[in-house]
mmCIF file of C-alpha atoms and ligand atoms in Angstrom:
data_model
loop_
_atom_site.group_PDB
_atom_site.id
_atom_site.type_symbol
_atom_site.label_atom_id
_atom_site.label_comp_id
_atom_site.label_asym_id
_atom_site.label_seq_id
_atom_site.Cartn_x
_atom_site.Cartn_y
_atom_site.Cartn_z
ATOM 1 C CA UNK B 1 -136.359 91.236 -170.690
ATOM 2 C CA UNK B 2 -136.380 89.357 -174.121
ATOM 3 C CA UNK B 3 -133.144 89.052 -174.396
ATOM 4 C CA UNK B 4 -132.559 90.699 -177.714
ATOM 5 C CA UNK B 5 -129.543 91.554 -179.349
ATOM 6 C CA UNK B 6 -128.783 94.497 -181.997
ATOM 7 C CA UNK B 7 -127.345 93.658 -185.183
ATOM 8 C CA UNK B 8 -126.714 94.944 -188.462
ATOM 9 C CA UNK B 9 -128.941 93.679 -191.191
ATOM 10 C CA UNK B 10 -128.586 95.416 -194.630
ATOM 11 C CA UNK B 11 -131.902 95.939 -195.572
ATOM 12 C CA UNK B 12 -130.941 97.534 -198.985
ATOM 13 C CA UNK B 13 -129.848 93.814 -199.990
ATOM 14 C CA UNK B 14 -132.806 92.312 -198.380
ATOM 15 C CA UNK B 15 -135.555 94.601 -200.326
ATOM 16 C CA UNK B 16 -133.709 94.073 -203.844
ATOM 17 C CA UNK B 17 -133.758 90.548 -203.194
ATOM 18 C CA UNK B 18 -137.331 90.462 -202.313
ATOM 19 C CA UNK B 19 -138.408 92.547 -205.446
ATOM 20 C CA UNK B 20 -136.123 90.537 -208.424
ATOM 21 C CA UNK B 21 -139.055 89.638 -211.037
ATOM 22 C CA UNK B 22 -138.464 87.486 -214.093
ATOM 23 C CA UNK B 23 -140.614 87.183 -217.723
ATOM 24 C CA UNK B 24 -142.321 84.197 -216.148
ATOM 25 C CA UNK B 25 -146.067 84.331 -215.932
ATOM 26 C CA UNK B 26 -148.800 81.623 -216.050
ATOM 27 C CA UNK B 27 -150.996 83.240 -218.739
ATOM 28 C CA UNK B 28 -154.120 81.182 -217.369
ATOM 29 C CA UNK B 29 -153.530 83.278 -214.013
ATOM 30 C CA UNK B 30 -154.293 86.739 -215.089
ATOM 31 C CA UNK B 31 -157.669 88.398 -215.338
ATOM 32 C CA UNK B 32 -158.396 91.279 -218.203
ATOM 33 C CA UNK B 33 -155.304 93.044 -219.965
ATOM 34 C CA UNK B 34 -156.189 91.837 -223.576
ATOM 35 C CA UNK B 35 -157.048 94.926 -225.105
ATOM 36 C CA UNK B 36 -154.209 97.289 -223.815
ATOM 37 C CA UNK B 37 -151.893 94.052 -224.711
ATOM 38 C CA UNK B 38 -153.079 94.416 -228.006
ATOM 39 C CA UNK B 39 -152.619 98.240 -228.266
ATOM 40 C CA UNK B 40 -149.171 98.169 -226.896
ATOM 41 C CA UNK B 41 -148.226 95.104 -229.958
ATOM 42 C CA UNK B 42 -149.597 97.450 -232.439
ATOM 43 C CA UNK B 43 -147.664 100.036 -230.996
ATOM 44 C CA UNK B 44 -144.294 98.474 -230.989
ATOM 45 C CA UNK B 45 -144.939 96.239 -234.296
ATOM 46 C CA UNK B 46 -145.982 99.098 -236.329
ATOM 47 C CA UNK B 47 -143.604 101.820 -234.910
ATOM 48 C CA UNK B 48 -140.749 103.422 -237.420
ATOM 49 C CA UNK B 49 -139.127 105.389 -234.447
ATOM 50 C CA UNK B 50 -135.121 104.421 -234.374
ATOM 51 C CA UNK B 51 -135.484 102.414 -230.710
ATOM 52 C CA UNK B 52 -138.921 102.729 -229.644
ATOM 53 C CA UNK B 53 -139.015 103.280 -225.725
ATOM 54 C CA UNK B 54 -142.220 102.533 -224.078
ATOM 55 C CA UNK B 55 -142.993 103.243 -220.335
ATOM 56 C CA UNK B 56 -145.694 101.768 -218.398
ATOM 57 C CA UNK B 57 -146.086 104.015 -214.603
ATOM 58 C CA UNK B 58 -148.144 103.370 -211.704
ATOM 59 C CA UNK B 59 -148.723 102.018 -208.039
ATOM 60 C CA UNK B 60 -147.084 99.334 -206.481
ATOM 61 C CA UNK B 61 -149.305 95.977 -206.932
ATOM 62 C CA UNK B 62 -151.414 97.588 -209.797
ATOM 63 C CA UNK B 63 -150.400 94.941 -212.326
ATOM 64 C CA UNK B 64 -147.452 96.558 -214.367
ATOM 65 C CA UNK B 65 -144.798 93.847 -214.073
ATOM 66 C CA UNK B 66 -147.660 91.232 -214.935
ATOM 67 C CA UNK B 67 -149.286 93.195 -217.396
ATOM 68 C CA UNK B 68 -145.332 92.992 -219.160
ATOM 69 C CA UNK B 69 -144.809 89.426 -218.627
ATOM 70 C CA UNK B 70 -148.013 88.663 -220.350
ATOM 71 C CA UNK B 71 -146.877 91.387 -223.520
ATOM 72 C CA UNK B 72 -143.225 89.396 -223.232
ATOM 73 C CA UNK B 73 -144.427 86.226 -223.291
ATOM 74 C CA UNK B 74 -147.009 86.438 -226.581
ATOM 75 C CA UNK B 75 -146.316 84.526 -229.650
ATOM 76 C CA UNK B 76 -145.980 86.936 -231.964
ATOM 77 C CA UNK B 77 -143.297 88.871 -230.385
ATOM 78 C CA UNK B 78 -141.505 85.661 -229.828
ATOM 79 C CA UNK B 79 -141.821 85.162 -233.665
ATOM 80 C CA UNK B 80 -140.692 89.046 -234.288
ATOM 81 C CA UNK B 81 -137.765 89.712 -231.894
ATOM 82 C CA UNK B 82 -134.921 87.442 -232.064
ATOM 83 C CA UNK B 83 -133.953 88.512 -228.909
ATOM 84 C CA UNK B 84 -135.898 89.172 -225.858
ATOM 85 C CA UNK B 85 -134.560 90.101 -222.414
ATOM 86 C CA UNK B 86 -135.751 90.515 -218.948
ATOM 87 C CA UNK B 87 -133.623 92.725 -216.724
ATOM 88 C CA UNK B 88 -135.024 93.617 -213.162
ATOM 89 C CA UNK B 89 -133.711 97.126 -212.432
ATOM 90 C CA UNK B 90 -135.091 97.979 -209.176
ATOM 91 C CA UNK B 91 -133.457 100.337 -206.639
ATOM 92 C CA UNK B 92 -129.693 99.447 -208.295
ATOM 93 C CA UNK B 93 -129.285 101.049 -211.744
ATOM 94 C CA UNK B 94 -125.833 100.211 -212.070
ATOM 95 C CA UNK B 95 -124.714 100.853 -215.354
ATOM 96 C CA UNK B 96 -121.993 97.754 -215.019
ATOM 97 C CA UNK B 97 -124.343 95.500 -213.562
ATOM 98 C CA UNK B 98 -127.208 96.179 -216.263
ATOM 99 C CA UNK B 99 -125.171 95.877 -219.365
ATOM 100 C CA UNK B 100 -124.182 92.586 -217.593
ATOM 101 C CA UNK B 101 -127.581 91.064 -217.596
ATOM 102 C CA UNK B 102 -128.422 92.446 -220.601
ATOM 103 C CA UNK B 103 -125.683 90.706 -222.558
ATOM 104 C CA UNK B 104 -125.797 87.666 -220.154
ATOM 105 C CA UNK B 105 -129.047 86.125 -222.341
ATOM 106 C CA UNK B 106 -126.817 86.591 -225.413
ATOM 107 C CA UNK B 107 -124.181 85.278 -224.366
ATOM 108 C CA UNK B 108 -125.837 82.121 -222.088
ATOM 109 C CA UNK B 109 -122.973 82.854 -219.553
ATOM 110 C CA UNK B 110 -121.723 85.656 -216.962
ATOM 111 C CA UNK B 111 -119.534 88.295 -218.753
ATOM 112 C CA UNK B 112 -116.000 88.375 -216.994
ATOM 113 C CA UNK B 113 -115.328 92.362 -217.868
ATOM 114 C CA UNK B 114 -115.500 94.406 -214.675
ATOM 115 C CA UNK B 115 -114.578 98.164 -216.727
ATOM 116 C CA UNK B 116 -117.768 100.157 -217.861
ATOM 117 C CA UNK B 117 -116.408 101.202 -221.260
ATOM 118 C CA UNK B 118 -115.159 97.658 -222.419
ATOM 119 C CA UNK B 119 -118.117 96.392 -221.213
ATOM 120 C CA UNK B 120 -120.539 98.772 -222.994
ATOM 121 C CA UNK B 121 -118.321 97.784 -226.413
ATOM 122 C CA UNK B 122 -118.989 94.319 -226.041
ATOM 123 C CA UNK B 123 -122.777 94.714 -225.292
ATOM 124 C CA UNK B 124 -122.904 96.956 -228.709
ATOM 125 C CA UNK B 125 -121.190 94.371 -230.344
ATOM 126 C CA UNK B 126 -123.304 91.832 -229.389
ATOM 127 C CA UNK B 127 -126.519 93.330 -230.422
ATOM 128 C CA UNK B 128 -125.262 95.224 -233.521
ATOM 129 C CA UNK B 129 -127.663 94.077 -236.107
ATOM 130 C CA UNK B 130 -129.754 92.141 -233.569
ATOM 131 C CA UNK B 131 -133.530 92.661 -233.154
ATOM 132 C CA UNK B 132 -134.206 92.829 -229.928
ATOM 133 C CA UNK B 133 -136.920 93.589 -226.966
ATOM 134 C CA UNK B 134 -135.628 94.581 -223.630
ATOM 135 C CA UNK B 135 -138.028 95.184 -220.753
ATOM 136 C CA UNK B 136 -136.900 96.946 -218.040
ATOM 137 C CA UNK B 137 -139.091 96.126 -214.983
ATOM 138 C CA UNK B 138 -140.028 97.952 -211.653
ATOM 139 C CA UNK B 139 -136.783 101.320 -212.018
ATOM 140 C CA UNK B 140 -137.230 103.581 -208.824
ATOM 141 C CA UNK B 141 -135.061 106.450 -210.227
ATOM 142 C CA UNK B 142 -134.638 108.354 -213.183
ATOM 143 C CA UNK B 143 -130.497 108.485 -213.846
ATOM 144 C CA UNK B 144 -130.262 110.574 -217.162
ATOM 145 C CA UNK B 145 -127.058 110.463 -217.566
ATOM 146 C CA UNK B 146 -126.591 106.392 -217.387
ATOM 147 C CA UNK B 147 -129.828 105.826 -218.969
ATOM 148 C CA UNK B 148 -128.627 108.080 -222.224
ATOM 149 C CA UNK B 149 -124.847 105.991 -222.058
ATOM 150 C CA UNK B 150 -127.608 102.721 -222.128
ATOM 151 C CA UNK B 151 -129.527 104.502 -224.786
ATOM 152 C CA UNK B 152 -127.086 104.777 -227.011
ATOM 153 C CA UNK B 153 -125.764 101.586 -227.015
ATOM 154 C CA UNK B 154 -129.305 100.095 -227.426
ATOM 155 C CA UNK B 155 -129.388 102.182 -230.403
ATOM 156 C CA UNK B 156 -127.030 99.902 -232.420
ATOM 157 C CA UNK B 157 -130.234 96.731 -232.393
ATOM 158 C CA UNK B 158 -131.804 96.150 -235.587
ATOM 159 C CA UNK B 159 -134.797 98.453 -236.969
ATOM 160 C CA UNK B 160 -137.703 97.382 -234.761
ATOM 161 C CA UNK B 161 -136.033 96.822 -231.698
ATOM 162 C CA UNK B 162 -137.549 98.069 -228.217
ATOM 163 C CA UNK B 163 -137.258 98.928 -225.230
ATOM 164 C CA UNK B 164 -140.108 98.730 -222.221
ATOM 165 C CA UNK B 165 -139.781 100.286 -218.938
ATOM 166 C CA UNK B 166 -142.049 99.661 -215.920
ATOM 167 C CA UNK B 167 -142.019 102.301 -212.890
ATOM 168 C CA UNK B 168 -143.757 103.478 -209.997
ATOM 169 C CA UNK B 169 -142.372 107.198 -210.699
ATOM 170 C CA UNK B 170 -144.320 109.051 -213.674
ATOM 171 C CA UNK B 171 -141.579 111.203 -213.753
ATOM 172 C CA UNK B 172 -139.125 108.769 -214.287
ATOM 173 C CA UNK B 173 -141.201 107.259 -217.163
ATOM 174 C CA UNK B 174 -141.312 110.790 -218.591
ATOM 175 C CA UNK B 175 -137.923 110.997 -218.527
ATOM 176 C CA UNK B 176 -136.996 107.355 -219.486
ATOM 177 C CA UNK B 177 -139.496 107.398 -222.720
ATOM 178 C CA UNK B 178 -140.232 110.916 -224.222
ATOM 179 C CA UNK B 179 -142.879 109.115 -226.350
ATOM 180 C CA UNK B 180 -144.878 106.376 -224.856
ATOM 181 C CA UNK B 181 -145.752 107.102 -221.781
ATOM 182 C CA UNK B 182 -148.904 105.049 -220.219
ATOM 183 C CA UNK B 183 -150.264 104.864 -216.873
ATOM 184 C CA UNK B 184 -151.082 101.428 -215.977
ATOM 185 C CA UNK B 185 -155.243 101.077 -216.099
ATOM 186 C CA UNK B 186 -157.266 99.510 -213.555
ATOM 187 C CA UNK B 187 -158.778 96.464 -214.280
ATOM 188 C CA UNK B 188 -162.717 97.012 -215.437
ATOM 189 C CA UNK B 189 -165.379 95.244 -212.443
ATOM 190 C CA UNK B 190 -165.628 92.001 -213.917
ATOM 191 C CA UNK B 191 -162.040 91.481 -214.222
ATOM 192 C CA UNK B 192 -161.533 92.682 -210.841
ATOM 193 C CA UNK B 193 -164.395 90.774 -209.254
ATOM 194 C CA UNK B 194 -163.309 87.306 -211.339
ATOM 195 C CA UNK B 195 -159.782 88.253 -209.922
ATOM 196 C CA UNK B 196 -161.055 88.419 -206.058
ATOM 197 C CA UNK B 197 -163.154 85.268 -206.599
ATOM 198 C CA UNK B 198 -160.252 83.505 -207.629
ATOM 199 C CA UNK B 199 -157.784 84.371 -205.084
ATOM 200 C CA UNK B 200 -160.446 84.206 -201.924
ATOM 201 C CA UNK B 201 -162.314 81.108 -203.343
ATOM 202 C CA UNK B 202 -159.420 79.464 -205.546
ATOM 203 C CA UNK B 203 -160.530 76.192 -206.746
ATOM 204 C CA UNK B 204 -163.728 75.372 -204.736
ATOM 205 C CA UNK B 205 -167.409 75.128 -206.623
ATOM 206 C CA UNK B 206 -169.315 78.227 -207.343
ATOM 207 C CA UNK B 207 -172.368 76.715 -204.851
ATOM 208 C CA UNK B 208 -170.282 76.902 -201.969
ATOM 209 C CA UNK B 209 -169.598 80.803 -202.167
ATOM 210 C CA UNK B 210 -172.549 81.880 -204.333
ATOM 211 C CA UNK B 211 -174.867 82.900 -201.205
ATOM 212 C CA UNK B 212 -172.058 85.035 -199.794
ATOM 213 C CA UNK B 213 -172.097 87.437 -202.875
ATOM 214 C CA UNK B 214 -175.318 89.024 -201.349
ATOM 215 C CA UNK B 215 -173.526 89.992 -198.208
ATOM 216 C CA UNK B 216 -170.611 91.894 -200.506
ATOM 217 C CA UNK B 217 -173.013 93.818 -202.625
HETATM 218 N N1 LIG R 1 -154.348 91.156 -214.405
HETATM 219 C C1 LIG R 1 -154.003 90.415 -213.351
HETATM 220 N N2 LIG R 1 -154.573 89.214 -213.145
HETATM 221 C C2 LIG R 1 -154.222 88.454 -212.080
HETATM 222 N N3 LIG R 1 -153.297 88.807 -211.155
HETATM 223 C C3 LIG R 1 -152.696 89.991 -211.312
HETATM 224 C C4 LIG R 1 -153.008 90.874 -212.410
HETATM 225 N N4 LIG R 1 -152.254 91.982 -212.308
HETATM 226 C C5 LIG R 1 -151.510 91.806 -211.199
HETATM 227 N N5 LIG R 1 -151.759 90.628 -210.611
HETATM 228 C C6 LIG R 1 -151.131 90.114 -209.385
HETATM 229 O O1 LIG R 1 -151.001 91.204 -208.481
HETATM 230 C C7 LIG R 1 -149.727 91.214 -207.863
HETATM 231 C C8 LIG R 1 -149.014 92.531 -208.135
HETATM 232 O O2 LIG R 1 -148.820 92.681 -209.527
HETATM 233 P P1 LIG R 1 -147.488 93.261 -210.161
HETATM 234 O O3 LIG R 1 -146.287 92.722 -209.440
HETATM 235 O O4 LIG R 1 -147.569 93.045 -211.622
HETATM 236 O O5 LIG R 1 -147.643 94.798 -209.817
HETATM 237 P P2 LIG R 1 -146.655 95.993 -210.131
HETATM 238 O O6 LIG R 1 -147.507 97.135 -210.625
HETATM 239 O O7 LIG R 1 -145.551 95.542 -211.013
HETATM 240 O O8 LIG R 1 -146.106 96.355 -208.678
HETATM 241 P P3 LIG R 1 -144.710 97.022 -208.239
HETATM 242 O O9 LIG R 1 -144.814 98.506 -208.498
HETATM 243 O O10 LIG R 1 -144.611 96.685 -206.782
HETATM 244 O O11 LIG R 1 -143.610 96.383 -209.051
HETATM 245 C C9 LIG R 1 -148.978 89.990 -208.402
HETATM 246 O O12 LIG R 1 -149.083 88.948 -207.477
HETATM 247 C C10 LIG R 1 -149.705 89.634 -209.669
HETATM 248 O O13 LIG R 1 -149.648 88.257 -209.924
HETATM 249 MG MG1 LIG R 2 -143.485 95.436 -210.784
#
């Protein structure tokens, strides 16, 4: 009757697309996370562990990748790691295509190796020596056995290097980072009411929505 046709669509692709986040933020955006952003850069300033790996768990849309960008993008990690990188793992934790975008930054230009093992050597010689922070945002699955062929790559970085990892999957965060695990807090109330008021009201005058605070509470 509607003259529809089936097709294939690969909707694999079309959900990793979707979900590719980078380490931009607008700072002057986001409501609250001071204090824990604090705690985590005492953490990870202060730490004497040989690559400190620090996971960050919890649901979808509660502020993890944000709450990243915002630890990513502070001046005095700037100022501490010489090298900071932003890989989006997602649902594809391809060992070839991570150590790709990890050395990618470095380098300022795609990598033309296609083998895992030469292309493992060239990441560790790129960041032997180098300090460096490497976030890895939103991973769906815990792969042990590529994540400890990563691992010990990552290992060759300069004292004070680290690693973040953001994940829905506590277990994978377990797994990922034996010693910092943290579930992702909620916001207090006044973050999370200034954070409604902004996205329902945006840049209108406080008179105009005042009276309908009443009709919340
Ligand atoms: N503290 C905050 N202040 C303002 N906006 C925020 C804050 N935290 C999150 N958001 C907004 O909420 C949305 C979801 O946040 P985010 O993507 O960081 O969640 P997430 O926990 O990483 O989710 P997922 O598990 O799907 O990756 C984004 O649009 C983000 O801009
Ligand atoms: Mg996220």
């Amino acid at each position: 009757m509607f003259d529809l046709t089936p097709r294939a669509v690969d909707i694999t692709a079309d959900t990793y697309d979707w979900r590719l986040t980078n380490s931009l933020v607008n700072e002057s955006e986001i409501c609250g996370r001071r204090k824990e952003k604090e705690e985590l850069l005492k953490i990870l300033l202060t730490n004497d562990d040989d690559l400190p790996i620090y996971a960050i768990w919890g649901m979808g849309g509660f502020g993890k990748t944000t709450f990243t960008q915002l630890v990513y993008n502070e001046e005095k990690f700037k100022q501490q790691f010489g090298l900071r990188i932003w890989v989006c793992v997602s649902t594809d934790f391809d060992l070839r295509r991570l150590t790709r975008a990890i050395m990618e930054p470095i380098d300022g230009a795609p990598c033309d190796l296609q083998e895992l093992v030469p292309l493992l050597q060239r990441l560790q010689q790129k960041l032997t020596g180098k300090k460096f922070l490497l976030v890895l945002d939103d991973v769906w699955k815990d792969y042990t056995d590529r994540w400890s062929k990563l691992k010990e790559v990552l290992r060759c970085g300069a004292e004070g290097s680290a690693v973040i990892v953001t994940t829905r999957n506590e277990m994978v965060a377990r797994r990922m980072a034996a010693t910092f695990v943290q579930p992702m807090g909620r916001l207090s109330e006044e973050d999370s009411l200034h954070l409604f008021q902004q996205l329902a009201f945006g840049m209108r005058k406080k008179e105009e929505w005042v009276h309908l605070e009443a009709i919340g509470v």
